[in-house]
Short mmCIF file of C-alpha atoms and ligand atoms in Angstrom, two decimals:
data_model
loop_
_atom_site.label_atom_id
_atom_site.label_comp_id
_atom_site.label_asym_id
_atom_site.label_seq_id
_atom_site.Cartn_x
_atom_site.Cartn_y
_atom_site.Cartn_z
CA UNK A 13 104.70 121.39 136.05
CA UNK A 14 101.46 122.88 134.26
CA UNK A 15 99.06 120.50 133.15
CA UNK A 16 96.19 120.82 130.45
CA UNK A 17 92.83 119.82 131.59
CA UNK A 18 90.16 119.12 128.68
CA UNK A 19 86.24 118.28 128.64
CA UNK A 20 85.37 116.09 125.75
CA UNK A 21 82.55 117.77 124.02
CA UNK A 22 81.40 118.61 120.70
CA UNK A 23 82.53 119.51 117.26
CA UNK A 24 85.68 121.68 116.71
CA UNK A 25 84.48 124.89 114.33
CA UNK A 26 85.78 128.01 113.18
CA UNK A 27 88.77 129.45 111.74
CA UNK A 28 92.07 129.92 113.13
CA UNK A 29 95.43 131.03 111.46
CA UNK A 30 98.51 129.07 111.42
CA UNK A 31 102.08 129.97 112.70
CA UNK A 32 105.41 129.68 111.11
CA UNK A 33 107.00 126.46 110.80
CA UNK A 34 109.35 125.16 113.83
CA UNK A 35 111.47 123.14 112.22
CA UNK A 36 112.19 125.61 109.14
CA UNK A 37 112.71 128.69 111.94
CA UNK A 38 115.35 126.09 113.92
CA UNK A 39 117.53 126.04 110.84
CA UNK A 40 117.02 129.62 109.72
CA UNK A 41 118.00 130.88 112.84
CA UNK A 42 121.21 128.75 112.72
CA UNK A 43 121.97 130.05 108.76
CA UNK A 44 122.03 133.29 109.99
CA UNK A 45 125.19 132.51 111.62
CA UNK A 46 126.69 132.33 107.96
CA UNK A 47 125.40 136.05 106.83
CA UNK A 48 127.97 138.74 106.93
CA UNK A 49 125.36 141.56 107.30
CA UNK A 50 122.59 141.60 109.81
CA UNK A 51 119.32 139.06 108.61
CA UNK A 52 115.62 139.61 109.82
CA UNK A 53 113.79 136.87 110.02
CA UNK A 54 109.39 136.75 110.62
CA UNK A 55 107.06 134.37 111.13
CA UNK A 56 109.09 133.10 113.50
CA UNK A 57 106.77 130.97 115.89
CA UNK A 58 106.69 132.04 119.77
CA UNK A 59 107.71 128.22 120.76
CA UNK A 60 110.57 127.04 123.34
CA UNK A 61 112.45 125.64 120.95
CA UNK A 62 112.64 129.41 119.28
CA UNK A 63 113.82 131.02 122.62
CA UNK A 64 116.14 127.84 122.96
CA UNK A 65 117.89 128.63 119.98
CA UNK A 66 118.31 132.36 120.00
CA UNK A 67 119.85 131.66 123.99
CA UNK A 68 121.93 129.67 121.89
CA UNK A 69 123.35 132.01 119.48
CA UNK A 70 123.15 134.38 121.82
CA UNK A 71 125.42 132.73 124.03
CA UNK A 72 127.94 132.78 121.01
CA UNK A 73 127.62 136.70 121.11
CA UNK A 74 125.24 136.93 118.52
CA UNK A 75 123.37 140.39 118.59
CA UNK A 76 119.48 139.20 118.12
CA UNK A 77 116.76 142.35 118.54
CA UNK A 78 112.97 141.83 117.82
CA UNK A 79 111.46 144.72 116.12
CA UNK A 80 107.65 146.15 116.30
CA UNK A 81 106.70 143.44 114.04
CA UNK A 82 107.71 140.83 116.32
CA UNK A 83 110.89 139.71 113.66
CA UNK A 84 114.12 138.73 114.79
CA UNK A 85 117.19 140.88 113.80
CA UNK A 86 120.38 138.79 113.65
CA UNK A 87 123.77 140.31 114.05
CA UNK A 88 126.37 137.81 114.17
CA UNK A 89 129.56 140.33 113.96
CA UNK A 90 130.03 140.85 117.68
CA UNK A 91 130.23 136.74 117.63
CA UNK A 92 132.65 135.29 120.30
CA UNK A 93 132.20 131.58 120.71
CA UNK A 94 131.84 129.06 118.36
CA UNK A 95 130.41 126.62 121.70
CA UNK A 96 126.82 125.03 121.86
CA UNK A 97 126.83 123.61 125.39
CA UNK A 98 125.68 120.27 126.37
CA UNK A 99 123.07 122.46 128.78
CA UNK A 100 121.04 123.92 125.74
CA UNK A 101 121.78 120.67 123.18
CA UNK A 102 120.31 118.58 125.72
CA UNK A 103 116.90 120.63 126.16
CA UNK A 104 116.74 120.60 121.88
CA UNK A 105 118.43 117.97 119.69
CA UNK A 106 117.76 120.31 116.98
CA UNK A 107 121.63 122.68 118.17
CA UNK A 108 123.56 120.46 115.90
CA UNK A 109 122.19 122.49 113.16
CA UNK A 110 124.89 124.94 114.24
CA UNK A 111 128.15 122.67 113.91
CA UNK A 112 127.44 122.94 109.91
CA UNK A 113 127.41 127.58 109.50
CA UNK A 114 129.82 127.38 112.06
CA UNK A 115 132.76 125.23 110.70
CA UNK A 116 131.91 127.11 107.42
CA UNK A 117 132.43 130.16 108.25
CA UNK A 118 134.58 130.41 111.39
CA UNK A 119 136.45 127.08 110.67
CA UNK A 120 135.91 126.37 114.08
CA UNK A 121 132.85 124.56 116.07
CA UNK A 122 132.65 122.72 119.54
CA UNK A 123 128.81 121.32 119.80
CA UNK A 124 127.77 119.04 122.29
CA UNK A 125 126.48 115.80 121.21
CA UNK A 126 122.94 115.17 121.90
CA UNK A 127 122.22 112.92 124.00
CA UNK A 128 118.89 110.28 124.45
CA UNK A 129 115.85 110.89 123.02
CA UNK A 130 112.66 109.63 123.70
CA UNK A 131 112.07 108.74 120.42
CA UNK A 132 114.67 106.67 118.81
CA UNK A 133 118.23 107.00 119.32
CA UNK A 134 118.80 109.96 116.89
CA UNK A 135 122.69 109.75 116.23
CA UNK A 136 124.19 112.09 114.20
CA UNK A 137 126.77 110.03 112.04
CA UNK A 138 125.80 111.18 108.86
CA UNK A 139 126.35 115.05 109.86
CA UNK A 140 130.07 114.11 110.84
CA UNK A 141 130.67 112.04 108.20
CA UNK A 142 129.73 114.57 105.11
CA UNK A 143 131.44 117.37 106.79
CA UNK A 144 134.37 114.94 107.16
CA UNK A 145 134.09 114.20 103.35
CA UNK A 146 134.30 117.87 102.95
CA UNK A 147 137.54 117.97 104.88
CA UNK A 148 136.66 118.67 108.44
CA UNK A 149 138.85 117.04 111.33
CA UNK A 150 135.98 115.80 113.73
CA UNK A 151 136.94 114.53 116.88
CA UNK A 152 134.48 113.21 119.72
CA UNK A 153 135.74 114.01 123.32
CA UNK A 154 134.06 114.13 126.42
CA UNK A 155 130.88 114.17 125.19
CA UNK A 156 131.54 116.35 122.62
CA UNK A 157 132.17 116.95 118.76
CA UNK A 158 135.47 119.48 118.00
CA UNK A 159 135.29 120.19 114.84
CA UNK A 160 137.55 122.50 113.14
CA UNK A 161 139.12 123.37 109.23
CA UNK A 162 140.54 124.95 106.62
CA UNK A 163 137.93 126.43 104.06
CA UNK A 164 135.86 123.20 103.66
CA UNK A 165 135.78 121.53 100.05
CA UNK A 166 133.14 121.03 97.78
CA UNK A 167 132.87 116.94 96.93
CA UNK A 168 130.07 114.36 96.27
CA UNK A 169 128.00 113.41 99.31
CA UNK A 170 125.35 110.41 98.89
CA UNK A 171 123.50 109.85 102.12
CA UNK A 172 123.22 106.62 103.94
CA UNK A 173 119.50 107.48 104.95
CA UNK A 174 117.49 110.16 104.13
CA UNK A 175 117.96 113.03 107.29
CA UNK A 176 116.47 116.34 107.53
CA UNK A 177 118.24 118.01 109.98
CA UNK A 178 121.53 116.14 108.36
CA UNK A 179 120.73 117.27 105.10
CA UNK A 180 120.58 120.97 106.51
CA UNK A 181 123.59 121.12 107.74
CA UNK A 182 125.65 119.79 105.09
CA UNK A 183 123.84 122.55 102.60
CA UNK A 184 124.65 125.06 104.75
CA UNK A 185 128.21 123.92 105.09
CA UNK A 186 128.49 123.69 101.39
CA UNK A 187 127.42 127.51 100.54
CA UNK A 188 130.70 128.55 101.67
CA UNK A 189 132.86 125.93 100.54
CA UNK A 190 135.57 125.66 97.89
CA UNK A 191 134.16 124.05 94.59
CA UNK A 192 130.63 122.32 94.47
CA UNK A 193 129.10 119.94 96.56
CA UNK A 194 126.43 117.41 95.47
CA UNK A 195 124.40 116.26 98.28
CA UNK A 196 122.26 113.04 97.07
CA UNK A 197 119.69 111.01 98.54
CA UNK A 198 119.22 114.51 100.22
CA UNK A 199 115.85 115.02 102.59
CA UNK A 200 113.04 116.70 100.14
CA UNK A 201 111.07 117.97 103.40
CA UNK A 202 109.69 121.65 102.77
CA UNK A 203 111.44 123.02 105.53
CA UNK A 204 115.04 121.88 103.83
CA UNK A 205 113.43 124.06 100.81
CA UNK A 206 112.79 126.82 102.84
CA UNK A 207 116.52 127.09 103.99
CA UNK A 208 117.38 126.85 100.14
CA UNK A 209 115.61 129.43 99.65
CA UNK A 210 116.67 131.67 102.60
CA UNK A 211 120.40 130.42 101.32
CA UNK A 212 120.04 131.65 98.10
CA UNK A 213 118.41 134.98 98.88
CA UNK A 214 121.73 135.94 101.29
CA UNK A 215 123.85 135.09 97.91
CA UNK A 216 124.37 131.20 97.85
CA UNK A 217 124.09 128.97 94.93
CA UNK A 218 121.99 126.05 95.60
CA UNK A 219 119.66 124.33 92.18
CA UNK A 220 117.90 121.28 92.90
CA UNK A 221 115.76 122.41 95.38
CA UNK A 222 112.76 119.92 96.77
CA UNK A 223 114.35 117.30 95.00
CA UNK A 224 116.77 114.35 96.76
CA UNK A 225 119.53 115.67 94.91
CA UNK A 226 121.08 119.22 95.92
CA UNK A 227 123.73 120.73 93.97
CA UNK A 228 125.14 123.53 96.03
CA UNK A 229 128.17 126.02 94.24
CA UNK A 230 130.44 126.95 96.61
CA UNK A 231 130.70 131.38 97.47
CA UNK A 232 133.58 133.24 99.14
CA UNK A 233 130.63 134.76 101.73
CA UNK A 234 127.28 135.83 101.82
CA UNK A 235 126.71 139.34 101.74
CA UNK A 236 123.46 140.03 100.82
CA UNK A 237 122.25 143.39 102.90
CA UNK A 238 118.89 144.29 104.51
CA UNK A 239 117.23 140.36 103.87
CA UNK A 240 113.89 140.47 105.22
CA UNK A 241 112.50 136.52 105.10
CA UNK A 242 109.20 134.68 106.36
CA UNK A 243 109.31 131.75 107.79
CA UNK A 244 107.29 129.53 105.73
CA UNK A 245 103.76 127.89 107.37
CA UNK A 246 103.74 124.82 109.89
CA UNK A 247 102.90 122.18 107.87
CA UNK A 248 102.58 119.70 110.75
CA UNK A 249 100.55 122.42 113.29
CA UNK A 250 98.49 122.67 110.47
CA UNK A 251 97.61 119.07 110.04
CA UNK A 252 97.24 118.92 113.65
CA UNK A 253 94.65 120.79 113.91
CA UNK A 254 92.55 119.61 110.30
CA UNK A 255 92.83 116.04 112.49
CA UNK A 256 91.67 117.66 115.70
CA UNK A 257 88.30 118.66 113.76
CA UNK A 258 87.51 115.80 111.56
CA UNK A 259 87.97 113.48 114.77
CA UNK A 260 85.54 115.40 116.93
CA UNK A 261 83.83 115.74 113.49
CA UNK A 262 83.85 119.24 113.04
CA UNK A 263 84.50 121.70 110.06
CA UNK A 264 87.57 124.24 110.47
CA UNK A 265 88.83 127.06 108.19
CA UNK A 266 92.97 127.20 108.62
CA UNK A 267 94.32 129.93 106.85
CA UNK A 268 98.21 131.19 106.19
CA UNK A 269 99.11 127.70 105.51
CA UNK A 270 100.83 126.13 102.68
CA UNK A 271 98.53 123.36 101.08
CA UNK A 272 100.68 121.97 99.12
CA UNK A 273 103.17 120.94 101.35
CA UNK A 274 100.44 118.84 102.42
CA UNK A 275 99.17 116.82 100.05
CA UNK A 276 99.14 113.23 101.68
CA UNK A 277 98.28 114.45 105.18
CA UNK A 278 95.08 115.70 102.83
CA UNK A 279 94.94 112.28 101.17
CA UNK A 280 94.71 110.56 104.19
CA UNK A 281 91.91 112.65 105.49
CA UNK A 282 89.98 112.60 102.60
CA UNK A 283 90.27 108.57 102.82
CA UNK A 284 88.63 109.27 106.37
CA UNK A 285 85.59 110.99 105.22
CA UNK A 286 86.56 114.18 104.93
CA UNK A 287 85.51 117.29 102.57
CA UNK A 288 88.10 118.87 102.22
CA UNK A 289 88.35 122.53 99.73
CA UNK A 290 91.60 124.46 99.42
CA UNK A 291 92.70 128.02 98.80
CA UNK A 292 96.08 129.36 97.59
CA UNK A 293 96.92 129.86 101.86
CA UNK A 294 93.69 128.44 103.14
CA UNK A 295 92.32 124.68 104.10
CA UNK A 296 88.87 124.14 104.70
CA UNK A 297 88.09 120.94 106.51
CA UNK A 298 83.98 119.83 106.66
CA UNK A 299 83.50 116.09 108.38
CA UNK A 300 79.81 117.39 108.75
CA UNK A 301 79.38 115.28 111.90
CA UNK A 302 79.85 112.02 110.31
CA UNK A 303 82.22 109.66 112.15
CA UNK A 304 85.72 108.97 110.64
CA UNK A 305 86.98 105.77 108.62
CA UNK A 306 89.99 103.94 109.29
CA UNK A 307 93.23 104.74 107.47
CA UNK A 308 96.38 102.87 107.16
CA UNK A 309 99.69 104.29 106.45
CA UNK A 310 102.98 103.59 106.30
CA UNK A 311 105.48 106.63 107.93
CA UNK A 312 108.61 107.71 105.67
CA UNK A 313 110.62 110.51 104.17
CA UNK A 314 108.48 113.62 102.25
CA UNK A 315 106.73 113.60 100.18
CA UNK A 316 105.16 110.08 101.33
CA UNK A 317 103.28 110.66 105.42
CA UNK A 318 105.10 112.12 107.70
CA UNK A 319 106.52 110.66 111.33
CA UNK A 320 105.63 114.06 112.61
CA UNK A 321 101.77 113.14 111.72
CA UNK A 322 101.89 109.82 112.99
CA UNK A 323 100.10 110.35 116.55
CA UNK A 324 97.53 112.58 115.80
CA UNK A 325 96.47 110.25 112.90
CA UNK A 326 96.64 107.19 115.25
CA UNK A 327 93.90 108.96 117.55
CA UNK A 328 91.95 109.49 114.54
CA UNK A 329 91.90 105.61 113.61
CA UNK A 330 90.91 105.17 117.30
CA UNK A 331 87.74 106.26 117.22
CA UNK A 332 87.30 105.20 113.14
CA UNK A 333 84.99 102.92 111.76
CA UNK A 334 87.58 99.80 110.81
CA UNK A 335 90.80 98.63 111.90
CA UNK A 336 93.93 100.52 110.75
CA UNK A 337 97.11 98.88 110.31
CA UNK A 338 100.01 102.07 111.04
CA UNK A 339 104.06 101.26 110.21
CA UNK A 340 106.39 103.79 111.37
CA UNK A 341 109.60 103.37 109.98
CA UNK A 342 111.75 106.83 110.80
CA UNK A 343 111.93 106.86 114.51
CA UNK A 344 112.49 103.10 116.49
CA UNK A 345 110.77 104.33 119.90
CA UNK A 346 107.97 106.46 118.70
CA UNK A 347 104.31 104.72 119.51
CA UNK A 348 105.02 106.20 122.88
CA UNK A 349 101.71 107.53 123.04
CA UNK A 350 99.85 104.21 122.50
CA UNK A 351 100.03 103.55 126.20
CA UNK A 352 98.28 106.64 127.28
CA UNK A 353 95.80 105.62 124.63
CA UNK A 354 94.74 102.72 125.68
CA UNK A 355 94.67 104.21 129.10
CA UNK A 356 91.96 106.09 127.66
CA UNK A 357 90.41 102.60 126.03
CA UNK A 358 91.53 102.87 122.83
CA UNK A 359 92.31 99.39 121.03
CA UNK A 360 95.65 99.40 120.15
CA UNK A 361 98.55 96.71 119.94
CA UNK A 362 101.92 97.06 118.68
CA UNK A 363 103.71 94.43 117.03
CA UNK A 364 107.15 95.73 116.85
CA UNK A 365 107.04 99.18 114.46
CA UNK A 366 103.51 98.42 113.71
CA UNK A 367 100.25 99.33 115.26
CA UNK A 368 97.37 97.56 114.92
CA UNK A 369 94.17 99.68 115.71
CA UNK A 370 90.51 98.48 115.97
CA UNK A 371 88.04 101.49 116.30
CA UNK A 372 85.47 102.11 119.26
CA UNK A 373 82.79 104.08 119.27
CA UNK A 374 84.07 106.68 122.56
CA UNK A 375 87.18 107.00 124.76
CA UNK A 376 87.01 107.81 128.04
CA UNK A 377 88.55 110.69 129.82
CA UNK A 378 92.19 109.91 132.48
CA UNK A 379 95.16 111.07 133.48
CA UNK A 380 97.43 110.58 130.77
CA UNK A 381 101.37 111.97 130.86
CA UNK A 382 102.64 113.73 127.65
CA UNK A 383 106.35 111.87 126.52
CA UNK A 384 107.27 114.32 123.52
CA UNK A 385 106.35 116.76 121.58
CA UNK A 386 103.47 114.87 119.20
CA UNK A 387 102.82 112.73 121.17
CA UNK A 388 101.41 115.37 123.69
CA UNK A 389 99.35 116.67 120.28
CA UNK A 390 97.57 113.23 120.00
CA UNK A 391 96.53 113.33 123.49
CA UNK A 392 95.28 116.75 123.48
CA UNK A 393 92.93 115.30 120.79
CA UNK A 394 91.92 112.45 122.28
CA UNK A 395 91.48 114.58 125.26
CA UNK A 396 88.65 116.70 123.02
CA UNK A 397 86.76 113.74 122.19
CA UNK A 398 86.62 111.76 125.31
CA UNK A 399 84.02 111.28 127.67
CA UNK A 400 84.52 113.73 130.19
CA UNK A 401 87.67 114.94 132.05
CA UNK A 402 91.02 114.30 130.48
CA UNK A 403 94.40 115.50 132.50
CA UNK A 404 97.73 115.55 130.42
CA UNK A 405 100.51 115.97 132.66
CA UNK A 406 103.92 116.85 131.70
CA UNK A 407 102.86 119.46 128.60
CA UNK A 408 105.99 121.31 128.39
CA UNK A 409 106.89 119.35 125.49
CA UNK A 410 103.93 120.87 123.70
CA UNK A 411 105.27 124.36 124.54
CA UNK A 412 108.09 123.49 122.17
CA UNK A 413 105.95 122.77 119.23
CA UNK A 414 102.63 124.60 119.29
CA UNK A 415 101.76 128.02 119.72
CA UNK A 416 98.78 128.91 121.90
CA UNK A 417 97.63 125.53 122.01
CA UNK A 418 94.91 126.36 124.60
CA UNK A 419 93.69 129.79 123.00
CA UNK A 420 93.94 128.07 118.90
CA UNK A 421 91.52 125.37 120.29
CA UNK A 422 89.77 127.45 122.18
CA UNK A 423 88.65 129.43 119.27
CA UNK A 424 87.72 126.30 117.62
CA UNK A 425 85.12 125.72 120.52
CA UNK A 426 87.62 123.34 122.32
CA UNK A 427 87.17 123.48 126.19
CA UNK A 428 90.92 123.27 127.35
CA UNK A 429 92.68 125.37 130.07
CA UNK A 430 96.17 124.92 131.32
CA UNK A 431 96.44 124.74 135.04
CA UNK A 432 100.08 126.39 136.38
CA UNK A 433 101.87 124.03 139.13
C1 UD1 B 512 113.62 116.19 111.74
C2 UD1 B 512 112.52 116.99 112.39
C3 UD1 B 512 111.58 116.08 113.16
C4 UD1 B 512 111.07 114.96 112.25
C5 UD1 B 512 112.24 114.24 111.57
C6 UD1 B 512 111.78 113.23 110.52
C7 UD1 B 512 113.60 119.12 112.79
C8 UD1 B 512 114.13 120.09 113.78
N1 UD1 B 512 113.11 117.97 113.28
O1 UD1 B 512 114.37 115.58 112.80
O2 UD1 B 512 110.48 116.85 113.62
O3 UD1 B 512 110.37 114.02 113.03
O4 UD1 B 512 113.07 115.21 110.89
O5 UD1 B 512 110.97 113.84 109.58
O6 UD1 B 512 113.55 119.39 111.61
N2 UD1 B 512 119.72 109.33 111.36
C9 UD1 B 512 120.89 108.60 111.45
N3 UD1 B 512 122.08 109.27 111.42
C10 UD1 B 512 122.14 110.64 111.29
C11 UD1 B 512 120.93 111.37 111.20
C12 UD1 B 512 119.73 110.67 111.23
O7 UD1 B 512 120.87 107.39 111.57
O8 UD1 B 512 123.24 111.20 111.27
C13 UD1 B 512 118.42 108.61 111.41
C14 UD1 B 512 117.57 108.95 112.65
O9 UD1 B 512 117.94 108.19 113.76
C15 UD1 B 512 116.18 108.66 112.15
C16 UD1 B 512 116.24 109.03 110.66
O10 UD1 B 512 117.62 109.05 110.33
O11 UD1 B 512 115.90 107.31 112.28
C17 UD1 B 512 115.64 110.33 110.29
O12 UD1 B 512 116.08 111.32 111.19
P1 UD1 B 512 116.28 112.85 110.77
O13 UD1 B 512 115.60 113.13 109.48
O14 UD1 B 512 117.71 113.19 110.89
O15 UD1 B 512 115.48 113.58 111.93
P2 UD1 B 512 115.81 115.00 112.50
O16 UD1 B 512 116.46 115.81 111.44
O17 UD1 B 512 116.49 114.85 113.81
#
């Protein structure tokens, strides 16, 4: 397995561009499943998780062709199966954003159902249950969900918790259906709005968009022809790397990034010392050397800080001036990366979903092993700001997140290689 191998050094600087956002391609991808005519979609992000899901629908016998431009051409009229197999679900938990397009349109779906995570447990109750409300017959066998119906019915859906990728599915199940479907207590993350949007451009009806209530008019199909869309800007890459350069205390220039999508992950670094000027698609970040401050936060739903941001931030407070007192509340399981952090001699203790985290002055460079995807992000920081050598094993779960991890940094000055096993 490759590893990355990183020197703690000096300030991050420069100016790097950002890609398109992951978990708005994942879903886009899937909702082209519900297009009658071919769909091309760009920005799409050169990630795992991409190929991942285009294997998928390609296994389905989805036509996909990538043009000059580097955009993806769907075709979903030569479709076959209706199958995600356990082999593919189990690699990205993200595949049960096809069970939703699928039953819509082909009445049919068989999706395996993910399994552990590393994370949290991650069920996915709520999907089954709305699309069950809609009129669905869901049964669970052998490890996985059969779904199958008539045209699906437009009702009122109020979530039990607020789910992204739940949220997604039961939108794009509700284009197609008979009548309207209200979906409240609905997920308000950017990347749900970006499907909206994507939705409503091949000809569905959805209002309410970025709020927590979606109200989504049912269509007979969606027909548009010749859609051309852009993947909207990785909100969470982009805060990634802002955190990357005000820890090592640097001053970055991001650019083809949505600021407004994120305002508190801004907040927060402005709390920490940061300068911090924005442009209609730029970010400018200045910590002009100065070391950061503590900040305390509390993880939950958008538009409040995100899980996604949790890690990074947490290597941040380990080398602030204070103690920081971090709550995640989204995932149960996710302060995985603590452990490698303190293996590194930060000052962290967890008391249940809580970390407590008293600041030092340096970390020091070790072997640390990657356990998901931003969790491997934090380390990669710390990595940049320890003393000397630090080894992060395992790194494939970076590959499914961040795009050219190694060169991005190393245009910031970062001094990172990835060594092939
Ligand atoms: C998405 C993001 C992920 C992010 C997470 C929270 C994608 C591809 N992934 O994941 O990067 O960390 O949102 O912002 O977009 N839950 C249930 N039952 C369900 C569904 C969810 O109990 O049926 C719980 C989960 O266990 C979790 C919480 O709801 O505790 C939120 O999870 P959810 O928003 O669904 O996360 P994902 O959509 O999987």
């Amino acid at each position: 397995m490759d590893k990355l191998i990183i020197q703690g050094g000096g300030p991050l600087s420069g100016e790097i561009r950002i890609s398109g956002a992951k978990n708005a391609a994942l879903p886009i991808l899937a909702a082209a499943l519900l297009a009658e005519n071919p769909v091309v979609i760009g920005n799409l992000p050169h990630l795992h998780d991409i190929t991942t899901t285009m294997s998928l629908l390609g296994q389905m016998g989805v036509q996909l062709s990538v043009d000059e431009k580097m955009r993806v051409e769907v075709d979903t009229s030569t479709i076959t199966s209706f199958k995600a197999p356990y082999e593919l679900v189990k690699t990205m938990r993200a595949s049960i954003i096809v069970l939703g397009p699928l039953l819509a349109r082909f009445g049919s779906a068989e999706v395996s159902l993910p399994g552990g995570c590393a994370i949290g447990s991650r069920p996915v109750d709520i999907h089954l249950k709305g699309l069950e409300a809609m009129g669905a017959k869901i049964r669970v066998e052998n490890g996985y969900i059969h779904a199958s119906c008539e045209r699906l019915k437009g009702t009122r859906l109020m979530l039990d918790m607020v789910t992204v990728t739940g949220t997604e599915n039961l939108m794009m199940a509700a284009t197609l259906a008979e009548g309207v479907t209200t979906i409240e207590n609905a997920a308000c993350e950017p990347e749900v709005s970006d499907l909206a949007h994507f939705l409503n451009k091949l000809g569905a009806k959805i209002s309410g968009i970025g709020t927590d209530t979606l109200v989504v008019e049912g269509v007979d199909a969606l027909t548009e022809k010749d859609l051309v869309y852009n993947i909207m800007p990785d909100r969470i890459e982009a805060g990634t790397y802002l955190v990357a350069a005000a820890v090592t205390g640097g001053k970055i220039k991001i650019k083809d990034v949505d600021p407004s999508t994120l305002d508190m992950v801004l907040s927060k670094l402005r709390d920490a010392g940061a300068e911090i000027t924005t442009g209609e698609d730029w970010i400018e970040l200045n910590m002009h050397g100065k070391r950061a401050k503590a900040v305390s936060f509390k993880t939950a739903p958008y538009p409040a800080f995100p899980t996604d941001m949790q890690a990074q931030f947490l290597v941040l407070n380990a080398l602030a001036e204070g103690t920081s007192v971090v709550t995640e509340t989204i995932f149960e399981n996710r302060f995985m990366h603590v452990h490698e952090l303190q293996r590194l001699g930060a000052d962290i203790k967890l008391e249940g979903n809580t970390a407590i985290c008293v600041g030092k002055k340096t970390l020091h460079g070790a072997t640390v092993m990657a356990t998901d995807l931003r969790a491997s992000a934090s380390l990669v920081i710390a990595g940049l700001v320890s003393k000397g050598e630090t080894i992060i094993e395992r790194i494939y779960h970076i590959d499914r997140g961040y795009e050219c991890i190694e060169e991005k940094l190393a245009l910031l000055g970062g001094k990172i290689r990835r060594v092939p096993s």
